[in-house]
XYZ file of C-alpha atoms in Angstrom:
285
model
C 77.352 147.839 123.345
C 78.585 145.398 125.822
C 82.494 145.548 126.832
C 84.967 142.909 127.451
C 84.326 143.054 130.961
C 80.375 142.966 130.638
C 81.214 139.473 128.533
C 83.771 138.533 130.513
C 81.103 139.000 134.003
C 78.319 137.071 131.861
C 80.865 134.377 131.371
C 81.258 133.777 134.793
C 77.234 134.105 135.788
C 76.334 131.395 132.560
C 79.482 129.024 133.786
C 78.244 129.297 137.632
C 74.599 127.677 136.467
C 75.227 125.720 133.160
C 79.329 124.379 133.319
C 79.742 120.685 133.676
C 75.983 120.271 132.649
C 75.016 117.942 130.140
C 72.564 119.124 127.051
C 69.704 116.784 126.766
C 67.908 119.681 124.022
C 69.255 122.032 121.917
C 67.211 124.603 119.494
C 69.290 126.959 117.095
C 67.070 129.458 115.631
C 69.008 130.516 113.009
C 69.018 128.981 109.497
C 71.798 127.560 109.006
C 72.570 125.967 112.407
C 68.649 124.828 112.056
C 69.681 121.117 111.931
C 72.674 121.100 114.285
C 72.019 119.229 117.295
C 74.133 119.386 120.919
C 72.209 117.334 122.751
C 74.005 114.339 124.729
C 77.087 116.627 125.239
C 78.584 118.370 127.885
C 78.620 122.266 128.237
C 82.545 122.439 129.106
C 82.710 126.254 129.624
C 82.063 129.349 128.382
C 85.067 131.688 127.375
C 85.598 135.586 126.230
C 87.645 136.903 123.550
C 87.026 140.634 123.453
C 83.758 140.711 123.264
C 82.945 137.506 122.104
C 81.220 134.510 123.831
C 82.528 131.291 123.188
C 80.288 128.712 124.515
C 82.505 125.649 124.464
C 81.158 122.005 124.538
C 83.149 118.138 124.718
C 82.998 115.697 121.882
C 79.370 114.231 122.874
C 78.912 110.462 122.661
C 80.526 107.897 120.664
C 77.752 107.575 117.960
C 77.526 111.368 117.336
C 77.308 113.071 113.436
C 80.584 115.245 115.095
C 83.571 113.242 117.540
C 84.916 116.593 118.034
C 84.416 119.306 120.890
C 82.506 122.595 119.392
C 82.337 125.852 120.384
C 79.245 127.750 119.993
C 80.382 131.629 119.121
C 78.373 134.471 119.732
C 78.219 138.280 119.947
C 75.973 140.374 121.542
C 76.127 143.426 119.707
C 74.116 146.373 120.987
C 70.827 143.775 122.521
C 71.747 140.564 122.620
C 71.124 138.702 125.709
C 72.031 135.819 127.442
C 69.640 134.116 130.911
C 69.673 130.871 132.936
C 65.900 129.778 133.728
C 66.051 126.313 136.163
C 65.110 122.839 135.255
C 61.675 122.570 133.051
C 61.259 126.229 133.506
C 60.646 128.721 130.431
C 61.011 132.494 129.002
C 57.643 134.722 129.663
C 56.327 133.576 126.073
C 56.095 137.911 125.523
C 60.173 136.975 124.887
C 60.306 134.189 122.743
C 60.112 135.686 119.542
C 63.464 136.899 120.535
C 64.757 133.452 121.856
C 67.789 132.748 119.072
C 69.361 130.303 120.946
C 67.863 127.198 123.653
C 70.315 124.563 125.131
C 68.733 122.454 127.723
C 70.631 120.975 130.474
C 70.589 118.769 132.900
C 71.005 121.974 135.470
C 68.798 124.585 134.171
C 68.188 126.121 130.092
C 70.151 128.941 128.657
C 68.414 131.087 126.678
C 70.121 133.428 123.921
C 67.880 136.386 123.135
C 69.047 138.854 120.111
C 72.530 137.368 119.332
C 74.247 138.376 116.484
C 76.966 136.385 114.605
C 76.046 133.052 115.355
C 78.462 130.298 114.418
C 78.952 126.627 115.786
C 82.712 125.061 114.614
C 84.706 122.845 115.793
C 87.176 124.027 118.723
C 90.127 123.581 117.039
C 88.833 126.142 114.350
C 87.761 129.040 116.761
C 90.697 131.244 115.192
C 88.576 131.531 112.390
C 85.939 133.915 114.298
C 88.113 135.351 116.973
C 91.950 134.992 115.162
C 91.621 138.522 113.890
C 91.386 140.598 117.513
C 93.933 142.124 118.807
C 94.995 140.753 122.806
C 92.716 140.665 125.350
C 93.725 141.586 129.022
C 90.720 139.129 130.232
C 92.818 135.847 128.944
C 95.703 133.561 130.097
C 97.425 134.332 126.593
C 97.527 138.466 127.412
C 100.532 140.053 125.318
C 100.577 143.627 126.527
C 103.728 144.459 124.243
C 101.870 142.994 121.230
C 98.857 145.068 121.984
C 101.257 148.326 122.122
C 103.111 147.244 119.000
C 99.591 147.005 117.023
C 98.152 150.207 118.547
C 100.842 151.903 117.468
C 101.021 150.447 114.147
C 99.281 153.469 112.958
C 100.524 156.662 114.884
C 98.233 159.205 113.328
C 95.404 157.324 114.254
C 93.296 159.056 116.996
C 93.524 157.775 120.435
C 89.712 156.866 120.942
C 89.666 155.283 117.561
C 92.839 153.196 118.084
C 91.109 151.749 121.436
C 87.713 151.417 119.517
C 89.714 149.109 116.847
C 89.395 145.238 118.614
C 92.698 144.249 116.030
C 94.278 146.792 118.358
C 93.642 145.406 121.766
C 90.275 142.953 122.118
C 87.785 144.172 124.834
C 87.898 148.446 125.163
C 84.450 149.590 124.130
C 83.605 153.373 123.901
C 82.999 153.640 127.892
C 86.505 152.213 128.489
C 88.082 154.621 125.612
C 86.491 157.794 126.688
C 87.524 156.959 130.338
C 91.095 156.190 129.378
C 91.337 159.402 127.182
C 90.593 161.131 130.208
C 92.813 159.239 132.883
C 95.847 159.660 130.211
C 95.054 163.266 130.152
C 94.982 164.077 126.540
C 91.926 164.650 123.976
C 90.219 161.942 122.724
C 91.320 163.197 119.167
C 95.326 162.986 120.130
C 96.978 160.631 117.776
C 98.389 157.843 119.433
C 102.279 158.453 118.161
C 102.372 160.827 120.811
C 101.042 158.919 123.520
C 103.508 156.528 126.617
C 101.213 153.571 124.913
C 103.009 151.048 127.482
C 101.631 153.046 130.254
C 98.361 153.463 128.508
C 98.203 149.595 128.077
C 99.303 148.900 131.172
C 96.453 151.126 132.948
C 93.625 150.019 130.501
C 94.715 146.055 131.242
C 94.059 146.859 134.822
C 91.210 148.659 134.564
C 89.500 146.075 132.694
C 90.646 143.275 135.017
C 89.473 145.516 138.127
C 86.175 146.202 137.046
C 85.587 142.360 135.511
C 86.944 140.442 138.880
C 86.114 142.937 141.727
C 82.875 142.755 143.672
C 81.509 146.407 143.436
C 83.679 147.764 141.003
C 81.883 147.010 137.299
C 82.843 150.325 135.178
C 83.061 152.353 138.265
C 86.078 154.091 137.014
C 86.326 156.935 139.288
C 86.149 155.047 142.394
C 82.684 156.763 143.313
C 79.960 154.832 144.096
C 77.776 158.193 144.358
C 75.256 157.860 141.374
C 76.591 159.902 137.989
C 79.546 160.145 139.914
C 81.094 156.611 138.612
C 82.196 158.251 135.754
C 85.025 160.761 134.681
C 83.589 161.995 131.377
C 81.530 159.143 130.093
C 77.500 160.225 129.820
C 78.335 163.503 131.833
C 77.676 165.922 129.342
C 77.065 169.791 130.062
C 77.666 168.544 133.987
C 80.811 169.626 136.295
C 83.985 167.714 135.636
C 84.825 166.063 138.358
C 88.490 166.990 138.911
C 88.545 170.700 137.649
C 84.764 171.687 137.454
C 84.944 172.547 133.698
C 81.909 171.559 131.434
C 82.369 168.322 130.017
C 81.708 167.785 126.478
C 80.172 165.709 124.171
C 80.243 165.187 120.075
C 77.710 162.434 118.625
C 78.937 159.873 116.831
C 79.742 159.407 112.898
C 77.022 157.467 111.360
C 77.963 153.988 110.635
C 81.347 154.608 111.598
C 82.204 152.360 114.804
C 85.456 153.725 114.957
C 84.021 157.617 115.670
C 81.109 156.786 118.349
C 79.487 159.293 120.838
C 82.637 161.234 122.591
C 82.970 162.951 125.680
C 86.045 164.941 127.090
C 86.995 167.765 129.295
C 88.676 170.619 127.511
C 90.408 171.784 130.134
C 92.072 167.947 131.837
C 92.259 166.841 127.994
C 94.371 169.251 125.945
C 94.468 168.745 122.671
C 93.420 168.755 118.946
C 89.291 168.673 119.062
C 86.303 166.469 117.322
C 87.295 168.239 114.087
C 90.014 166.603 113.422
C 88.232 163.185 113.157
C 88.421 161.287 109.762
C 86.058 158.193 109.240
C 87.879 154.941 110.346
C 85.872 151.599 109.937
C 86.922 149.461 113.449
C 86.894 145.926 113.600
C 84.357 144.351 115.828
């Protein structure tokens, strides 16, 4: 599943080709956005919350069905994908079943392949898709002491399952929380009442920032650029740990249970109770 800083990176990528443009065609694929229609508008920007995609637009001309700006909200889930394809040009038509989403510009077409709660509302009302998450080191309005106070709301909540929750703090996917397990040096399992969870929140906000804003440095969290060496624990199962040489381990995930997905850890940098202490948590995504 994407993170907040692959979101935050597509952002940027979809705003370089399609901001300022204006929509002269718009095709929502889903039911009930069927009849909604964007066109004479201006794409304004897109924005991130977590990892959501808000796809922002102006009040469109005078005579329109809607005076108000609207924000088209999406979420990419585990497949959903977002690409830019220049004036008059389409999708291989192999892809198009996919295709959820067109808005033709006047600078190229985005296409949304695969995307997953779909909404269109008026800007003023994006609270009521996004209002829930927790604070999101990606945006102007970061609160790092609210995202302590709500992370450790619950302090016998496992660490990895605490980060997995996006009421806690918006943005950490499983990559990010296994990383952070390790960097904090405790098991993934460790409840989070006995965690420094300003200096935890202070290290995952940079982190997230770093590998979102710095040329090179996408989810490279060991500073490696050596292939399967970009990576403390994440995907390194039954290989060396990188720091001590200990086997890294990994436990699958709980089935339908976002807050207890795939885990790795080293036993000996990450001290601490062990996968069978997990209880099923349902996260908020």
């Amino acid at each position: 599943m994407p993170e907040g800083d692959s979101v935050y990176k597509l952002a940027r990528r979809l705003d370089r080709r399609l901001r300022g443009q204006r929509v002269v065609g718009t095709d929502l694929r889903v039911p009930r956005l069927a009849t909604r229609d964007l066109t004479g508008r201006t794409l304004l920007e897109h924005a991130t919350y977590g990892k959501h995609l808000l796809t922002r637009f102006d009040a469109g001309p005078p005579d329109g069905v809607d005076p108000e700006p609207v924000t088209l909200h999406s979420h990419l889930l585990m497949d959903g994908e977002w690409s830019v394809t220049g004036p008059g040009k389409r999708l291989p038509t192999r892809l198009m079943n996919e295709v959820r989403v067109v808005l033709e510009t006047t600078g190229g077409t985005g296409w949304g392949r695969r995307l997953h709660q779909l909404d269109l509302v008026r800007t003023r009302d994006e609270d009521r898709l996004v209002g829930h998450l927790g604070p999101d080191p990606l945006r102007p309005d970061w609160d790092a002491a609210a995202a302590v106070r709500r992370l450790g709301a619950d302090p016998d909540r496992s660490l990895v399952t605490a980060l997995l929750d996006q009421t806690r703090m918006a943005g950490l996917g499983n990559l990010w929380a296994n990383e952070l397990a390790f960097l904090t040096g405790v098991s993934p399992w460790t409840p989070v009442g006995g965690i420094d969870l300003a200096r935890l929140v202070d290290r995952a906000a940079l982190a997230l920032r770093h590998s979102a804003t710095v040329e090179g440095a996408y989810q490279v969290t060991t500073g490696l650029g050596t292939r399967g060496e970009t990576h403390w624990v994440s995907g390194r199962q039954r290989r060396a740990c990188l720091r001590c040489g200990t086997e890294v381990q990994m436990v699958a995930e709980l089935e339908n249970d976002p807050g207890n997905r795939r885990t790795w850890w080293c036993p000996h940098c990450q001290p601490g109770p062990g996968p069978e202490t997990r209880r099923r948590t349902t996260g908020s995504w």
